[in-house]
Amino acid sequence: MIFHSLLEVIHASRDCLVAGDSCSSDETCSPRLRTLRQCVAGNGSMKLGPGARSQCASAVSALLSSPLHGCQCKRGMKKEKNCLSIYWSLHQSIIHGLKLVESYPYETVERDYNYVRLASISADSDVGMTTVNRCLDAAKACNVDDLCQKLRTEYVSACIKPTAKSGLCNRPKCNKALRRFFDRVPADYTHELLFCPCTDTACAERRRQTIVPSCSYETVDKPNCIAQMRICKADYVCRSRLAQFQYDCEPSKTSASGCKQENYGACLLAYTGLIGITITPNYVDNSTSSVAPWCSCSASGSQREECENFLGYFTDNICLSDLTLPQTISYGLPPTHIHSFPTLLTRVYTVLSNKSKRPCIHYLPNSPLFYNF
């Protein structure tokens, strides 16, 4: 109890909303925060006059020793945009030239995966079957969980319901419901729905349709990625989720796993955080596991390289490509376990099917993969 109370105090001290309130009530911090907000505003430097750059640099330097430095937000929290606006007041460094690359917008969230629960659901529905449809199992698993079923129904309804005026779906409402689903439903369910492995095109198309692409992001013609990035960076939530994704899924050729941060669960969560924003990624078709946002680099002109680098973060990212292998992504496991996981998973299904459909841990191989029960 004491430990959890301490954690709450620590997290509260890192909350940008709390830090912002603390700064606003401090006679020394408050004017510096106001100056900084003028610095990052579109025409703020003009209002500050000829000494704008110096004033901005001084404000930033002073605030680096305040509670604002190091504050973060929680994905999907109430007043998320307000919290992120405070974060970016300090971290938007176009004018003052500082790049605080060691920081990122959202708090790190550790989530465990309940392997036995998912396997048990499959055993309940597919006893005696030689082929397991993991995507169907994922849908069934969601339907028996109250929160998952409720929020999934909400986003599907929001994404397929046509508006009275245009007859088209309400894209903003659809995307808001999608973000709510992926922010609030445990990863056990969302990862299974989004990354279930498929062996045929019908299954793959059902998987691709999980986020209702026709409403959530598709247009007749693919927009330019640079234009989409510009729209994204003008929105606090979109900019923050992209920054988090680029941090948590940063590739590394020197890393044995291909991921610089070596945190597979964080990369998975950061990827799902992109769903429901301007640069929503999804499977490119129903015959591959490749993912990309709905945009292209045609007509990029002198920004072609920048555009291709952005797309490459999805299409040519060794960290993301390893994570999106079906055997690993549903369970947040590192690629080094790929060779052994299918065998272990099969054993789980077999055991559960033959032992009254209840988890029997002592029948499983002696593997660290199953120590998190």
PDB file of N, CA and C in Angstrom, residues 110-151:
ATOM      1  N   GLU A 110       3.998  -0.054 -18.219  1.00  0.00           N
ATOM      2  CA  GLU A 110       4.363  -1.465 -18.252  1.00  0.00           C
ATOM      3  C   GLU A 110       3.088  -2.293 -18.217  1.00  0.00           C
ATOM      4  N   ARG A 111       2.913  -3.139 -19.210  1.00  0.00           N
ATOM      5  CA  ARG A 111       1.726  -3.996 -19.254  1.00  0.00           C
ATOM      6  C   ARG A 111       2.143  -5.436 -19.488  1.00  0.00           C
ATOM      7  N   ASP A 112       1.636  -6.325 -18.646  1.00  0.00           N
ATOM      8  CA  ASP A 112       1.924  -7.742 -18.814  1.00  0.00           C
ATOM      9  C   ASP A 112       0.881  -8.365 -19.728  1.00  0.00           C
ATOM     10  N   TYR A 113       1.216  -9.536 -20.257  1.00  0.00           N
ATOM     11  CA  TYR A 113       0.320 -10.233 -21.163  1.00  0.00           C
ATOM     12  C   TYR A 113      -0.126 -11.541 -20.521  1.00  0.00           C
ATOM     13  N   ASN A 114      -1.417 -11.797 -20.550  1.00  0.00           N
ATOM     14  CA  ASN A 114      -1.970 -12.991 -19.935  1.00  0.00           C
ATOM     15  C   ASN A 114      -2.060 -14.090 -20.983  1.00  0.00           C
ATOM     16  N   TYR A 115      -0.962 -14.832 -21.167  1.00  0.00           N
ATOM     17  CA  TYR A 115      -0.898 -15.843 -22.213  1.00  0.00           C
ATOM     18  C   TYR A 115      -1.923 -16.956 -21.998  1.00  0.00           C
ATOM     19  N   VAL A 116      -2.059 -17.408 -20.757  1.00  0.00           N
ATOM     20  CA  VAL A 116      -2.957 -18.526 -20.474  1.00  0.00           C
ATOM     21  C   VAL A 116      -4.408 -18.156 -20.745  1.00  0.00           C
ATOM     22  N   ARG A 117      -4.818 -16.922 -20.384  1.00  0.00           N
ATOM     23  CA  ARG A 117      -6.203 -16.523 -20.607  1.00  0.00           C
ATOM     24  C   ARG A 117      -6.556 -16.585 -22.080  1.00  0.00           C
ATOM     25  N   LEU A 118      -5.657 -16.087 -22.936  1.00  0.00           N
ATOM     26  CA  LEU A 118      -5.913 -16.090 -24.368  1.00  0.00           C
ATOM     27  C   LEU A 118      -5.933 -17.508 -24.917  1.00  0.00           C
ATOM     28  N   ALA A 119      -5.006 -18.328 -24.441  1.00  0.00           N
ATOM     29  CA  ALA A 119      -4.969 -19.711 -24.895  1.00  0.00           C
ATOM     30  C   ALA A 119      -6.208 -20.466 -24.437  1.00  0.00           C
ATOM     31  N   SER A 120      -6.675 -20.158 -23.220  1.00  0.00           N
ATOM     32  CA  SER A 120      -7.855 -20.820 -22.689  1.00  0.00           C
ATOM     33  C   SER A 120      -9.090 -20.498 -23.514  1.00  0.00           C
ATOM     34  N   ILE A 121      -9.213 -19.254 -23.936  1.00  0.00           N
ATOM     35  CA  ILE A 121     -10.344 -18.853 -24.774  1.00  0.00           C
ATOM     36  C   ILE A 121     -10.335 -19.635 -26.070  1.00  0.00           C
ATOM     37  N   SER A 122      -9.145 -19.793 -26.645  1.00  0.00           N
ATOM     38  CA  SER A 122      -9.037 -20.544 -27.887  1.00  0.00           C
ATOM     39  C   SER A 122      -9.404 -21.999 -27.667  1.00  0.00           C
ATOM     40  N   ALA A 123      -8.941 -22.567 -26.544  1.00  0.00           N
ATOM     41  CA  ALA A 123      -9.239 -23.964 -26.270  1.00  0.00           C
ATOM     42  C   ALA A 123     -10.735 -24.167 -26.078  1.00  0.00           C
ATOM     43  N   ASP A 124     -11.390 -23.216 -25.434  1.00  0.00           N
ATOM     44  CA  ASP A 124     -12.834 -23.305 -25.218  1.00  0.00           C
ATOM     45  C   ASP A 124     -13.600 -23.344 -26.533  1.00  0.00           C
ATOM     46  N   SER A 125     -13.107 -22.612 -27.533  1.00  0.00           N
ATOM     47  CA  SER A 125     -13.869 -22.462 -28.766  1.00  0.00           C
ATOM     48  C   SER A 125     -13.441 -23.410 -29.870  1.00  0.00           C
ATOM     49  N   ASP A 126     -12.253 -23.989 -29.734  1.00  0.00           N
ATOM     50  CA  ASP A 126     -11.727 -24.770 -30.846  1.00  0.00           C
ATOM     51  C   ASP A 126     -11.225 -26.149 -30.438  1.00  0.00           C
ATOM     52  N   VAL A 127     -11.817 -26.750 -29.420  1.00  0.00           N
ATOM     53  CA  VAL A 127     -11.405 -28.079 -29.001  1.00  0.00           C
ATOM     54  C   VAL A 127     -11.602 -29.064 -30.147  1.00  0.00           C
ATOM     55  N   GLY A 128     -10.546 -29.811 -30.449  1.00  0.00           N
ATOM     56  CA  GLY A 128     -10.640 -30.809 -31.502  1.00  0.00           C
ATOM     57  C   GLY A 128     -10.262 -30.292 -32.860  1.00  0.00           C
ATOM     58  N   MET A 129     -10.117 -28.972 -33.012  1.00  0.00           N
ATOM     59  CA  MET A 129      -9.760 -28.413 -34.305  1.00  0.00           C
ATOM     60  C   MET A 129      -8.257 -28.487 -34.506  1.00  0.00           C
ATOM     61  N   THR A 130      -7.833 -28.828 -35.700  1.00  0.00           N
ATOM     62  CA  THR A 130      -6.410 -28.906 -35.998  1.00  0.00           C
ATOM     63  C   THR A 130      -5.865 -27.543 -36.387  1.00  0.00           C
ATOM     64  N   THR A 131      -6.721 -26.656 -36.847  1.00  0.00           N
ATOM     65  CA  THR A 131      -6.296 -25.319 -37.238  1.00  0.00           C
ATOM     66  C   THR A 131      -6.961 -24.291 -36.333  1.00  0.00           C
ATOM     67  N   VAL A 132      -6.154 -23.437 -35.742  1.00  0.00           N
ATOM     68  CA  VAL A 132      -6.666 -22.417 -34.845  1.00  0.00           C
ATOM     69  C   VAL A 132      -6.714 -21.078 -35.563  1.00  0.00           C
ATOM     70  N   ASN A 133      -7.882 -20.452 -35.569  1.00  0.00           N
ATOM     71  CA  ASN A 133      -8.039 -19.133 -36.173  1.00  0.00           C
ATOM     72  C   ASN A 133      -7.864 -18.099 -35.074  1.00  0.00           C
ATOM     73  N   ARG A 134      -6.650 -17.575 -34.958  1.00  0.00           N
ATOM     74  CA  ARG A 134      -6.343 -16.676 -33.861  1.00  0.00           C
ATOM     75  C   ARG A 134      -7.099 -15.353 -33.978  1.00  0.00           C
ATOM     76  N   CYS A 135      -7.414 -14.924 -35.194  1.00  0.00           N
ATOM     77  CA  CYS A 135      -8.150 -13.667 -35.359  1.00  0.00           C
ATOM     78  C   CYS A 135      -9.591 -13.819 -34.873  1.00  0.00           C
ATOM     79  N   LEU A 136     -10.180 -14.972 -35.150  1.00  0.00           N
ATOM     80  CA  LEU A 136     -11.529 -15.243 -34.662  1.00  0.00           C
ATOM     81  C   LEU A 136     -11.514 -15.372 -33.144  1.00  0.00           C
ATOM     82  N   ASP A 137     -10.468 -16.028 -32.620  1.00  0.00           N
ATOM     83  CA  ASP A 137     -10.326 -16.154 -31.170  1.00  0.00           C
ATOM     84  C   ASP A 137     -10.223 -14.787 -30.506  1.00  0.00           C
ATOM     85  N   ALA A 138      -9.497 -13.890 -31.163  1.00  0.00           N
ATOM     86  CA  ALA A 138      -9.319 -12.548 -30.608  1.00  0.00           C
ATOM     87  C   ALA A 138     -10.653 -11.813 -30.518  1.00  0.00           C
ATOM     88  N   ALA A 139     -11.477 -11.950 -31.552  1.00  0.00           N
ATOM     89  CA  ALA A 139     -12.795 -11.315 -31.552  1.00  0.00           C
ATOM     90  C   ALA A 139     -13.675 -11.903 -30.451  1.00  0.00           C
ATOM     91  N   LYS A 140     -13.606 -13.232 -30.284  1.00  0.00           N
ATOM     92  CA  LYS A 140     -14.391 -13.888 -29.236  1.00  0.00           C
ATOM     93  C   LYS A 140     -13.923 -13.448 -27.851  1.00  0.00           C
ATOM     94  N   ALA A 141     -12.609 -13.336 -27.703  1.00  0.00           N
ATOM     95  CA  ALA A 141     -12.057 -12.913 -26.418  1.00  0.00           C
ATOM     96  C   ALA A 141     -12.541 -11.518 -26.059  1.00  0.00           C
ATOM     97  N   CYS A 142     -12.568 -10.632 -27.040  1.00  0.00           N
ATOM     98  CA  CYS A 142     -13.031  -9.262 -26.805  1.00  0.00           C
ATOM     99  C   CYS A 142     -14.509  -9.249 -26.431  1.00  0.00           C
ATOM    100  N   ASN A 143     -15.287 -10.094 -27.069  1.00  0.00           N
ATOM    101  CA  ASN A 143     -16.731 -10.108 -26.834  1.00  0.00           C
ATOM    102  C   ASN A 143     -17.116 -10.584 -25.439  1.00  0.00           C
ATOM    103  N   VAL A 144     -16.230 -11.350 -24.787  1.00  0.00           N
ATOM    104  CA  VAL A 144     -16.559 -11.835 -23.440  1.00  0.00           C
ATOM    105  C   VAL A 144     -15.994 -10.923 -22.349  1.00  0.00           C
ATOM    106  N   ASP A 145     -15.297  -9.871 -22.758  1.00  0.00           N
ATOM    107  CA  ASP A 145     -14.813  -8.883 -21.793  1.00  0.00           C
ATOM    108  C   ASP A 145     -15.685  -7.636 -21.914  1.00  0.00           C
ATOM    109  N   ASP A 146     -16.255  -7.192 -20.815  1.00  0.00           N
ATOM    110  CA  ASP A 146     -17.219  -6.089 -20.848  1.00  0.00           C
ATOM    111  C   ASP A 146     -16.643  -4.812 -21.452  1.00  0.00           C
ATOM    112  N   LEU A 147     -15.459  -4.409 -21.001  1.00  0.00           N
ATOM    113  CA  LEU A 147     -14.872  -3.159 -21.485  1.00  0.00           C
ATOM    114  C   LEU A 147     -14.498  -3.252 -22.957  1.00  0.00           C
ATOM    115  N   CYS A 148     -13.857  -4.345 -23.335  1.00  0.00           N
ATOM    116  CA  CYS A 148     -13.442  -4.520 -24.728  1.00  0.00           C
ATOM    117  C   CYS A 148     -14.657  -4.551 -25.653  1.00  0.00           C
ATOM    118  N   GLN A 149     -15.669  -5.313 -25.262  1.00  0.00           N
ATOM    119  CA  GLN A 149     -16.872  -5.432 -26.093  1.00  0.00           C
ATOM    120  C   GLN A 149     -17.584  -4.087 -26.222  1.00  0.00           C
ATOM    121  N   LYS A 150     -17.669  -3.351 -25.116  1.00  0.00           N
ATOM    122  CA  LYS A 150     -18.360  -2.058 -25.107  1.00  0.00           C
ATOM    123  C   LYS A 150     -17.651  -1.044 -26.012  1.00  0.00           C
ATOM    124  N   LEU A 151     -16.345  -0.890 -25.834  1.00  0.00           N
ATOM    125  CA  LEU A 151     -15.618   0.124 -26.600  1.00  0.00           C
ATOM    126  C   LEU A 151     -15.410  -0.286 -28.053  1.00  0.00           C
TER     127      LEU A 151
END
